[in-house]
Short mmCIF file of C-alpha atoms and ligand atoms in Angstrom, two decimals:
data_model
loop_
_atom_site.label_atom_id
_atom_site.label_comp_id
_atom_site.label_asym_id
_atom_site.label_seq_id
_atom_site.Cartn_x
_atom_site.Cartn_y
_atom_site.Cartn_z
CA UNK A 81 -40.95 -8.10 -5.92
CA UNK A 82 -37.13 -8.77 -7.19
CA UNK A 83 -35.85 -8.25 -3.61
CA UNK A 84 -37.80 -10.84 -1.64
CA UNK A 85 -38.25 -11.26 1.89
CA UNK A 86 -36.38 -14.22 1.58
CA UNK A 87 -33.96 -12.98 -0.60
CA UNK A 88 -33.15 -10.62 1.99
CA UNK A 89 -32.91 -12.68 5.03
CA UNK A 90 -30.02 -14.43 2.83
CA UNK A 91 -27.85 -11.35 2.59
CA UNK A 92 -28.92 -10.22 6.17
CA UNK A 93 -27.72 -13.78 7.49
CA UNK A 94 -24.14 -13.60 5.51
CA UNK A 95 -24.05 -10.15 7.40
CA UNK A 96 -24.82 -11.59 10.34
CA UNK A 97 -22.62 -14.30 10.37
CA UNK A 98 -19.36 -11.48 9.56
CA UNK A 99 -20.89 -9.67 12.90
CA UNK A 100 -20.41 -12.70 15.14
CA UNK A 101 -17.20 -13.33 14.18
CA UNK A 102 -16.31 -10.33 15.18
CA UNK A 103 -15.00 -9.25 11.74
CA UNK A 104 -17.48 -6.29 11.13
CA UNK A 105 -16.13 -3.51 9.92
CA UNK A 106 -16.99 -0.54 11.09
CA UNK A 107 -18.17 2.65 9.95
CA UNK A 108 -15.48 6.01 10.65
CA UNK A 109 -15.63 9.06 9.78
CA UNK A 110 -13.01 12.06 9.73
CA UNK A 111 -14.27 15.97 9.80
CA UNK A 112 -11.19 17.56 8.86
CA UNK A 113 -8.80 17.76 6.46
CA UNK A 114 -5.97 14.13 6.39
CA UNK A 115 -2.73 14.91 8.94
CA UNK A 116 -1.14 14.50 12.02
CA UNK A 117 -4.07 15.81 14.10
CA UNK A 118 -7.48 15.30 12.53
CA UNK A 119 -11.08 15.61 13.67
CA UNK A 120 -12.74 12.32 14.30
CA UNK A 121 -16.55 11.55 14.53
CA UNK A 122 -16.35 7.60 16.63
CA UNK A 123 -18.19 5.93 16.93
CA UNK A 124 -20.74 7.20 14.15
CA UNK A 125 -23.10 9.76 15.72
CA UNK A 126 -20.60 10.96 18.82
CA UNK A 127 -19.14 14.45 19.01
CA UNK A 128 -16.51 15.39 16.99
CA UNK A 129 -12.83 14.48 19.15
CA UNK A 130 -9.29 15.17 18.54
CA UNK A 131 -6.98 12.80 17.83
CA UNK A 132 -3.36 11.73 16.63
CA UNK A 133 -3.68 9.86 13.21
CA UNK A 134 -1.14 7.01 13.08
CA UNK A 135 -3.01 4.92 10.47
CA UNK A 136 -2.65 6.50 7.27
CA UNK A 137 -0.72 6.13 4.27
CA UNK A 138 0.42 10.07 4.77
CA UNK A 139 4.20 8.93 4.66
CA UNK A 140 5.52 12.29 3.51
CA UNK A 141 2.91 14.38 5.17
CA UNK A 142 1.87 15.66 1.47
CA UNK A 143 -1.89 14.88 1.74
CA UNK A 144 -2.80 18.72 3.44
CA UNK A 145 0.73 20.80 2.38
CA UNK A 146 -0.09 23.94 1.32
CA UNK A 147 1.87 23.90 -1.68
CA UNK A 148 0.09 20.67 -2.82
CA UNK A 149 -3.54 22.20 -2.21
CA UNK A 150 -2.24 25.33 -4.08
CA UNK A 151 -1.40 23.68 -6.96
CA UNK A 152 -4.46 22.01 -7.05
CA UNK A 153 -6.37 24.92 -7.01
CA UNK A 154 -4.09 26.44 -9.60
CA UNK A 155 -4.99 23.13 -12.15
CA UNK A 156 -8.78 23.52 -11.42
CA UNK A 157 -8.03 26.77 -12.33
CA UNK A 158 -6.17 26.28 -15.51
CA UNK A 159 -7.51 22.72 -16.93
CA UNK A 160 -10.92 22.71 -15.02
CA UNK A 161 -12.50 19.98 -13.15
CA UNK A 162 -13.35 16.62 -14.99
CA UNK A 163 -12.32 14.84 -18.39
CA UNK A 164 -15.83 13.68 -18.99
CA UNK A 165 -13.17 10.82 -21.12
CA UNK A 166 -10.86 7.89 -21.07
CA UNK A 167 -7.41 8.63 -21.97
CA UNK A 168 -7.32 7.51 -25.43
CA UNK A 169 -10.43 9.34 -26.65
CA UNK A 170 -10.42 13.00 -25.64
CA UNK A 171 -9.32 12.32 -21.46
CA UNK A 172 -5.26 13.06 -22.25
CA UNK A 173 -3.92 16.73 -21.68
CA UNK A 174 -0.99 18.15 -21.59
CA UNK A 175 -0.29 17.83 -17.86
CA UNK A 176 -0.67 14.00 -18.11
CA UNK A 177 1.57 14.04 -20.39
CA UNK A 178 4.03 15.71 -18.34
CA UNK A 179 3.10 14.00 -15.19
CA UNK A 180 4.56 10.63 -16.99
CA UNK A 181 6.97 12.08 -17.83
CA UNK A 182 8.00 13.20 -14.56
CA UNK A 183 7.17 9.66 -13.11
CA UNK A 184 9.67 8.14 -15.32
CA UNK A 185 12.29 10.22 -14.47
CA UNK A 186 11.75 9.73 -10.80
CA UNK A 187 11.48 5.68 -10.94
CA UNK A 188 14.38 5.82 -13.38
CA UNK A 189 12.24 4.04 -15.88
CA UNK A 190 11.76 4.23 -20.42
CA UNK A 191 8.13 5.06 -19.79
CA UNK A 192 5.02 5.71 -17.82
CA UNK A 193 1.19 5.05 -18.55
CA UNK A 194 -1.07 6.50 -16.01
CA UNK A 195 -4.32 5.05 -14.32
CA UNK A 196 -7.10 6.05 -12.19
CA UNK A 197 -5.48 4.22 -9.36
CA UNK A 198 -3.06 1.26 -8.57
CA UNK A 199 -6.06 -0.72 -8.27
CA UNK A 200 -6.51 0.04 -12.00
CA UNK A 201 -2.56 -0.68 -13.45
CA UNK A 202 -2.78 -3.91 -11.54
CA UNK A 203 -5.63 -4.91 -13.04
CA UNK A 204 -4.81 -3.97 -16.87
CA UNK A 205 -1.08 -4.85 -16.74
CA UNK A 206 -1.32 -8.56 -17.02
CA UNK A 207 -3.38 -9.13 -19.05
CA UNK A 208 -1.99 -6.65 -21.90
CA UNK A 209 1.72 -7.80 -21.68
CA UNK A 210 1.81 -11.91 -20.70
CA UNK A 211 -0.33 -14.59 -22.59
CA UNK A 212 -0.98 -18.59 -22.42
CA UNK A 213 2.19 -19.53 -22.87
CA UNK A 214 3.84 -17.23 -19.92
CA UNK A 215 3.99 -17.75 -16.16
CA UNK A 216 3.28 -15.53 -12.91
CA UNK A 217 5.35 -16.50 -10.24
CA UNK A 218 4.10 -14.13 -7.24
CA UNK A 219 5.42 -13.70 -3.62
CA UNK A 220 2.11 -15.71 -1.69
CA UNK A 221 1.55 -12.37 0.50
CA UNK A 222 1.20 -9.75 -2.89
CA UNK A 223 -2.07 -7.59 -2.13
CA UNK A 224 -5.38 -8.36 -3.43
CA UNK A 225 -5.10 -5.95 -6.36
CA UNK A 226 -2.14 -7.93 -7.79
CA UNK A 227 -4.24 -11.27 -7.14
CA UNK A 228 -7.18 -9.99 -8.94
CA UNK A 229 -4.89 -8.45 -11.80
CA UNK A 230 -3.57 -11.88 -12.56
CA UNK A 231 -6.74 -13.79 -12.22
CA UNK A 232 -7.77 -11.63 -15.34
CA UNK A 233 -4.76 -12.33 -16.94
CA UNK A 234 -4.57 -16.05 -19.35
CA UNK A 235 -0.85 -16.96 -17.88
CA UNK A 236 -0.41 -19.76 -15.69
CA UNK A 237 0.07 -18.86 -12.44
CA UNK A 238 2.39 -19.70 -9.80
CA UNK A 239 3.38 -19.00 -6.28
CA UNK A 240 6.53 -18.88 -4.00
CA UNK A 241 6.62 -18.60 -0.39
CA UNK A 242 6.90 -15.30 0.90
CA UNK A 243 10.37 -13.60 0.17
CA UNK A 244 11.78 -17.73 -0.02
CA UNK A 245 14.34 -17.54 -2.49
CA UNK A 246 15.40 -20.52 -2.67
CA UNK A 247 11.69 -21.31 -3.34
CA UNK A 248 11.66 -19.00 -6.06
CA UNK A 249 14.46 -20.61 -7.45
CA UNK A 250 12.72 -23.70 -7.24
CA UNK A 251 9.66 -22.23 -9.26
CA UNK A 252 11.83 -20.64 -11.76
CA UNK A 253 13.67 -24.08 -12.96
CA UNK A 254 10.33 -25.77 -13.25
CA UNK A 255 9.01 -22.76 -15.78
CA UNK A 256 11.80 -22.64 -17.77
CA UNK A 257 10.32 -24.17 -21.03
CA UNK A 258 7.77 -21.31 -21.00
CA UNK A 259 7.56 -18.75 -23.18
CA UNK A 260 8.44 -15.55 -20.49
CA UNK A 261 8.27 -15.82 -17.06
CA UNK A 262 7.27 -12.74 -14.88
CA UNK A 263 8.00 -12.93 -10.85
CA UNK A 264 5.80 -10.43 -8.75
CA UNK A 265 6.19 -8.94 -5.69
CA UNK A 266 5.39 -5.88 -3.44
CA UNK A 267 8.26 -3.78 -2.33
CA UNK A 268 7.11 -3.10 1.09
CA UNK A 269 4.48 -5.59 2.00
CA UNK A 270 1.76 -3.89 3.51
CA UNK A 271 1.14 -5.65 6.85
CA UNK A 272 4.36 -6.71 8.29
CA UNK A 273 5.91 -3.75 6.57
CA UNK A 274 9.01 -5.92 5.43
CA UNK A 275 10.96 -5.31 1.89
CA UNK A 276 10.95 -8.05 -0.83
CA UNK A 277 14.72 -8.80 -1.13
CA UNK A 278 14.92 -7.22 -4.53
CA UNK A 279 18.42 -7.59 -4.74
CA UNK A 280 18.18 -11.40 -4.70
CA UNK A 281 15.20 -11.26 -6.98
CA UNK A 282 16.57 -8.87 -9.53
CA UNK A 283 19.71 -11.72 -9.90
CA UNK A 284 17.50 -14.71 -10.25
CA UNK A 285 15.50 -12.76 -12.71
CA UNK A 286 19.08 -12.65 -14.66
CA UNK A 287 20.13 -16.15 -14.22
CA UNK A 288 16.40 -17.20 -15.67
CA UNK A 289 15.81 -14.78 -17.83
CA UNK A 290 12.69 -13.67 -15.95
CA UNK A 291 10.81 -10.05 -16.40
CA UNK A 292 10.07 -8.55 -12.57
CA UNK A 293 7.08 -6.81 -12.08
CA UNK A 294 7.43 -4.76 -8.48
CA UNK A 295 4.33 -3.22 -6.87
CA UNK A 296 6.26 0.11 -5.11
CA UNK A 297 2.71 1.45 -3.23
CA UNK A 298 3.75 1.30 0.14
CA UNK A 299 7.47 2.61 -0.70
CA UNK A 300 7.27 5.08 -3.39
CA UNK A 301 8.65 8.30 -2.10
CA UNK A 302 10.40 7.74 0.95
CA UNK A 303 12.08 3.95 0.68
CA UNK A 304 15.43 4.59 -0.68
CA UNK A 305 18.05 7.04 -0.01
CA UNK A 306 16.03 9.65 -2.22
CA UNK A 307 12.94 8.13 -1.59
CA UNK A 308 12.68 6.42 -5.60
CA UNK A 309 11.67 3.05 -3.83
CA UNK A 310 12.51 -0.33 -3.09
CA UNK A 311 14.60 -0.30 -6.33
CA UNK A 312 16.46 2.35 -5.16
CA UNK A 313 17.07 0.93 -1.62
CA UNK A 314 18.67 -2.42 -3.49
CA UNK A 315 20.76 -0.77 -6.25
CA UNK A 316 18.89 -1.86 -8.35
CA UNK A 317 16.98 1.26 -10.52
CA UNK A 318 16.91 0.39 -14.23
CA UNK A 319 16.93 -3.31 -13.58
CA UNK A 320 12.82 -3.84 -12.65
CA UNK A 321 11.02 -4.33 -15.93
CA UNK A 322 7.90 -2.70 -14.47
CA UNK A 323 6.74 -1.08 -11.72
CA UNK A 324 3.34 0.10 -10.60
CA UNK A 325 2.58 1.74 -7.88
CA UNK A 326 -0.15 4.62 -6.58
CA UNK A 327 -0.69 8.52 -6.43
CA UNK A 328 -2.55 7.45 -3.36
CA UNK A 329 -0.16 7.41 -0.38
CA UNK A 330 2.72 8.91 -0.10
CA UNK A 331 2.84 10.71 -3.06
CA UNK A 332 0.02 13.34 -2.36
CA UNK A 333 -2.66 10.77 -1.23
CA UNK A 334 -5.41 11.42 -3.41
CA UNK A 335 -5.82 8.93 -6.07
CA UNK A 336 -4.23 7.80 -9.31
CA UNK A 337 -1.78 4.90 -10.49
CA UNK A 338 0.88 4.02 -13.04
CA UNK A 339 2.18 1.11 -14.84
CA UNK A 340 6.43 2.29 -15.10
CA UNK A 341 9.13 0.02 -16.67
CA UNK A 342 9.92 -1.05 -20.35
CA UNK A 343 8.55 0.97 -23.05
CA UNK A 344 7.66 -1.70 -25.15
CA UNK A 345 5.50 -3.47 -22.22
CA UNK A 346 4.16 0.07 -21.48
CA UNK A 347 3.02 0.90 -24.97
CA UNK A 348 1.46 -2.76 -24.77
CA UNK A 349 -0.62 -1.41 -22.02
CA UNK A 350 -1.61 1.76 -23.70
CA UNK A 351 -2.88 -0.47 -26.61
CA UNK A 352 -4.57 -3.06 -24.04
CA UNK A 353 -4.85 -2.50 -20.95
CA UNK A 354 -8.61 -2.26 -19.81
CA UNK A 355 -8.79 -0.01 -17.23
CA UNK A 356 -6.89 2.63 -19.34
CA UNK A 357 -8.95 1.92 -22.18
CA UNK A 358 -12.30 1.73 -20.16
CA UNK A 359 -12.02 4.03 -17.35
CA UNK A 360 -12.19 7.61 -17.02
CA UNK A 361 -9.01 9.83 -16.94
CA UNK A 362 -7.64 11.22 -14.16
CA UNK A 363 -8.91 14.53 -12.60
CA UNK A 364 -7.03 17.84 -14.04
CA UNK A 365 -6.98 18.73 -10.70
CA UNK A 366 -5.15 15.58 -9.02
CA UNK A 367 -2.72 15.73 -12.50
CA UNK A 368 -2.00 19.47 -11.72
CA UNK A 369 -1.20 18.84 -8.17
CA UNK A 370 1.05 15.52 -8.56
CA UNK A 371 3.38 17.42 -10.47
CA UNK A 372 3.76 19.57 -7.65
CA UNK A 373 4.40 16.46 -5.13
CA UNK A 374 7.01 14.76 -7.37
CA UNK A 375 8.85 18.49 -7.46
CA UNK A 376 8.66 18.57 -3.74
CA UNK A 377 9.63 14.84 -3.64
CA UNK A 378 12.93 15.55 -6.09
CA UNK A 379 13.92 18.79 -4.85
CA UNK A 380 14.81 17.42 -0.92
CA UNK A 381 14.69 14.73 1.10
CA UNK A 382 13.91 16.40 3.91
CA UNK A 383 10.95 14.74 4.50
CA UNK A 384 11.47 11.30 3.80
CA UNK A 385 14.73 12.00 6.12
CA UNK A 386 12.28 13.28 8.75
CA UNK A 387 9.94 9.95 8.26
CA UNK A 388 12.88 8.20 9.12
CA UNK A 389 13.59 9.46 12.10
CA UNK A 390 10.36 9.17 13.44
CA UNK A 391 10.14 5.71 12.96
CA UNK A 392 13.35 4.84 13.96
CA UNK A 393 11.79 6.77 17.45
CA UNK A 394 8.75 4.88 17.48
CA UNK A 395 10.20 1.52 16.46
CA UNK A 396 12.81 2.30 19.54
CA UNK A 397 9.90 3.67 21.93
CA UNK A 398 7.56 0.91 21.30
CA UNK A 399 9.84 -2.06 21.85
CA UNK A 400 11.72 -0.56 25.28
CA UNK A 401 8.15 -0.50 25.86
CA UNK A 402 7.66 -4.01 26.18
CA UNK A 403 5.08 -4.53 23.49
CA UNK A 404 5.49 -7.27 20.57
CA UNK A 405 6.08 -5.63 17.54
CA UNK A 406 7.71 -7.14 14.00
CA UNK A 407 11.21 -5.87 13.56
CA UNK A 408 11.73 -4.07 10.37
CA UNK A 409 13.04 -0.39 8.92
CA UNK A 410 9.66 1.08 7.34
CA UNK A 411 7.09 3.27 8.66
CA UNK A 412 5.01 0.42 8.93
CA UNK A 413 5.10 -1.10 12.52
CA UNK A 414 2.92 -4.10 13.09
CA UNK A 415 2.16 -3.93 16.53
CA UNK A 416 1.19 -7.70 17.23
CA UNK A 417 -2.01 -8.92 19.34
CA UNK A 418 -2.62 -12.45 17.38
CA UNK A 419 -5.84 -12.46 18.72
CA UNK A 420 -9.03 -10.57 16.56
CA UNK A 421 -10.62 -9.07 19.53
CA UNK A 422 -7.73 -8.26 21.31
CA UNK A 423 -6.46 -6.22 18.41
CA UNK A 424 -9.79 -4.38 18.35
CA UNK A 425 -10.65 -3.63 22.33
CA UNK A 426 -6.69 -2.31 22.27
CA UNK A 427 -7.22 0.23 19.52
CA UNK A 428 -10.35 1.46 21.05
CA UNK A 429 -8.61 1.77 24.46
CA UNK A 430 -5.82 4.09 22.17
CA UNK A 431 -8.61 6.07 20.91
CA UNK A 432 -9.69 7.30 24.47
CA UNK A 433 -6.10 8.13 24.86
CA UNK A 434 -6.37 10.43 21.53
CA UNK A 435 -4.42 8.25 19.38
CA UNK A 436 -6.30 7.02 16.26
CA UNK A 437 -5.26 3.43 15.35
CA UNK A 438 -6.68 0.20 13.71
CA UNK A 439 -6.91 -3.36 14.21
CA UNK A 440 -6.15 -5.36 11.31
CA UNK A 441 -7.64 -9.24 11.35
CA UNK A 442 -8.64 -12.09 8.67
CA UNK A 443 -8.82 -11.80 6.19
CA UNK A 444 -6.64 -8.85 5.60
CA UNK A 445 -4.57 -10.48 7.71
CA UNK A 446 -3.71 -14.12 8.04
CA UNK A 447 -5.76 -15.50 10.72
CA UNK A 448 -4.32 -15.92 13.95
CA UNK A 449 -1.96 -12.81 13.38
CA UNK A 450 -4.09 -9.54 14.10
CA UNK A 451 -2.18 -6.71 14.99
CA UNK A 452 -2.23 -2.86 15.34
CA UNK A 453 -0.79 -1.46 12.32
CA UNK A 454 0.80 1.92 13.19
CA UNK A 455 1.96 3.78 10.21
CA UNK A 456 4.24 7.13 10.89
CA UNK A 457 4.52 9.78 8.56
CA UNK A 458 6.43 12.66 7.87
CA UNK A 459 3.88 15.15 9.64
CA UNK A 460 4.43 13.95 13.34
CA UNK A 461 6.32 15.38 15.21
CA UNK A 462 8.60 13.71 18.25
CA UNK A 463 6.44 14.30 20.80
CA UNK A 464 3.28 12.90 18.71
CA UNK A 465 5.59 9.73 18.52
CA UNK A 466 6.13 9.81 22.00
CA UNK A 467 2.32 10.30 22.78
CA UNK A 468 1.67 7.17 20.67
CA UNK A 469 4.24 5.08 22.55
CA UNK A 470 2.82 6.08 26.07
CA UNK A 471 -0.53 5.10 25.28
CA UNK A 472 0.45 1.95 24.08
CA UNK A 473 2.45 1.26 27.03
CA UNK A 474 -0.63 1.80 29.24
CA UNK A 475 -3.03 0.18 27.17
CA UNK A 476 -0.60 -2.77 26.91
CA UNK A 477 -0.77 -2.64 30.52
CA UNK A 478 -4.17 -2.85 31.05
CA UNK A 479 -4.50 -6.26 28.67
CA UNK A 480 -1.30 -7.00 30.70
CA UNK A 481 0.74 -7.80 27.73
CA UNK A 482 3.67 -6.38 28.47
CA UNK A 483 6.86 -8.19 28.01
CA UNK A 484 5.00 -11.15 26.38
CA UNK A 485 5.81 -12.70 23.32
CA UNK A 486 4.13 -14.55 20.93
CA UNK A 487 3.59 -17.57 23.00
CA UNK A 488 2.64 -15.55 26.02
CA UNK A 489 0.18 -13.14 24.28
CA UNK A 490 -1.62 -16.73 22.44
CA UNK A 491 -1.36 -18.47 25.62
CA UNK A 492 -3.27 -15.58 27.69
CA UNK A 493 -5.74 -14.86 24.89
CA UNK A 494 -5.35 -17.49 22.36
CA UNK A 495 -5.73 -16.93 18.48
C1 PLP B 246 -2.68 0.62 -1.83
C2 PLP B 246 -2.13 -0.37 -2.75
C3 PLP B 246 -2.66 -0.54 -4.03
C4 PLP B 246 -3.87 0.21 -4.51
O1 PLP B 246 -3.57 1.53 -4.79
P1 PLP B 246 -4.73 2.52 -5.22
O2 PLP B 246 -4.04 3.56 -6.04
O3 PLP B 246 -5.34 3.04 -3.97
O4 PLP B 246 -5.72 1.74 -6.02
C5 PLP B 246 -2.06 -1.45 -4.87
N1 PLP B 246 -1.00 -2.19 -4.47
C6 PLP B 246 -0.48 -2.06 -3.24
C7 PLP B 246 0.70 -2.88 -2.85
C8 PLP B 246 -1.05 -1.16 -2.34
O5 PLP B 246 -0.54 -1.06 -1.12
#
């Protein structure tokens, strides 16, 4: 027998041993369609309940609108289901074509590649553009998909503190006898939902003559005045040599990914880049109905205007409520606990109240800084906002956390 008895007892223990740390993560399902309100089946097994969704990447509110689904079902219709190819051998139609296009003109780029997800760019840009004799210099918090990306990639690799420029700086003198150097960084960092001063970057990238590679996931489509990004927040579109960032939040929420920037280093990608080269194309269907995002995107701002307000609501709400959040301008509010379990026994308590929230510990997070992340998005509505904010004011109660700060909150419950 391959799978022994001991063999798995081994596998069984290393699952074990995630349990009683209390880092097991658990199964959740949804039985309705992503927004606002959805249909939740928690914990596996119970009846179905209603609750508020503040946990998903549904920044505009795109992932359900009925123009999006419409134009999905109008590409099924026209360019049917599946590829059944990569892009390069027979995966590439017309409507990819057009949806780089599109892209480009939106991140004020030279060109576009598209891949099955972010996931995907991340992982193939690297290694086709930067060789032995470049450096990385990444941001320490960039998200795993960046880490992994560059692992694959032969550059040497180097680190500055998060958004330290002076660090940076640091890091940039010592490479400067390589061949290029490349500094990395997310726009809006996940977690903590802060920006990467690209401002600050873009000019050290000038003064060292250093390519910028900016991961726009968490910001494309609503960070900026017109919701282009980070780079549009900072001044700063035309000046990032490439961008990459995801289909799969804001922008419609299903899946796909790009590589943006250069069209030299984008070409490079469509000669080299693995996951293009290796994986299959994206769906007709997705294709036909990203278009249709990226019109509704560029033809108002009305919803990245509305995103804006609701977080400036929430961010208001939640701290006159006395609980410890991260200060900050995106739609992602860290909602701080420190402690692992704490975070976890607080966002069940929210569920009973109907509001549908997760708590983030190590190793997504740095240990010793669990939190609550509550993401807002363009489909609540005030009073959903206002819901959220009353349950965490009772919740907070019960743990009796309100009003403490970091010290207070470690002190009563400890990391
Ligand atoms: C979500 C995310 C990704 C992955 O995007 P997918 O398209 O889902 O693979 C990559 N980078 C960052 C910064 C992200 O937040």
């Amino acid at each position: 027998m391959a799978f022994s008895d001991a063999t798995r007892s081994l596998f069984a223990g290393t699952l074990q041993e995630i349990q009683d740390k209390g880092l097991f993560k658990e199964k959740r399902f949804i039985r309705s369609p992503q927004g606002a309100e959805i249909e939740v089946e928690y914990p596996e097994g119970a009846a179905t309940a209603r609750a508020l969704n503040f946990c998903a990447n549904n920044y505009l509110g795109l992932s359900n609108h009925p123009e999006v689904v419409a134009a999905a079902h109008a590409g099924l219709d026209a360019r049917g289901y599946g590829m059944s190819s990569v892009r390069f051998i027979c995966g590439t139609q017309d409507i990819h074509r057009e949806l780089q296009d599109r892209l480009t003109e939106f991140l004020g780029t030279e060109a576009t590649l598209l891949f099955p997800s972010c996931l995907d760019a991340n992982a193939g840009v690297f290694e086709a553009v930067l060789g032995a004799e470049d450096v990385i210099i990444a941001d320490r918090l960039i998200h795993a998909s960046l880490v992994d990306g560059i692992r694959l990639c032969p550059a040497q690799y180097d680190t500055f503190k998060h958004m330290d420029m002076k660090h940076l700086r640091k890091k940039l003198e010592l490479h400067a006898d390589k061949r290029t150097r490349m500094i990395v960084t997310d726009g809006v960092f996940s977690m903590d939902g802060d920006l990467a001063p690209l401002d600050e970057i873009v000019a050290l990238g000038e003064e060292f003559d250093a390519m910028i590679l900016l991961d726009d996931s968490h910001a494309s489509g609503f960070i900026g005045r017109t919701g282009r990004g980070t780079h549009e927040h900072f001044d700063a579109i035309g000046k990032i040599d490439l961008i990459t960032t995801t289909l799969g939040k804001a922008l419609g929420g299903a899946s796909g990914g790009c590589v943006s920037g250069r069209a030299e280093l984008v070409e490079l990608c469509r000669q080299k880049a693995r996951p293009y080269l290796f994986s299959n194309s994206l769906s007709p269907v997705i294709t036909a109905a990203s278009l249709k995002v990226l019109d509704l995107v560029m033809s108002t701002t009305e919803r990245r205007d509305k995103l804006e307000a609701n977080t400036l609501r929430f961010r208001q709400g939640i701290t006159a409520a006395g609980l410890n959040v991260r200060e900050g301008v995106t739609p992602i509010v860290p909602v701080m606990t420190y402690n692992a379990k704490l975070a976890n026994d607080m966002a069940r308590d929210m569920y009973a109240e109907g509001i549908y929230v997760i708590g983030f510990s190590f190793p997504v997070v740095p240990a010793g800084a669990a939190r609550i992340r509550v993401q807002l998005s363009a489909a609540h509505e005030p009073e959903h906002v206002d819901r959220c904010v009353a349950a965490f004011a009772k919740v907070g109660e019960k743990y009796g956390v309100i009003g403490l700060d970091k010290k207070g909150i470690i002190e009563k419950y400890g990391m």
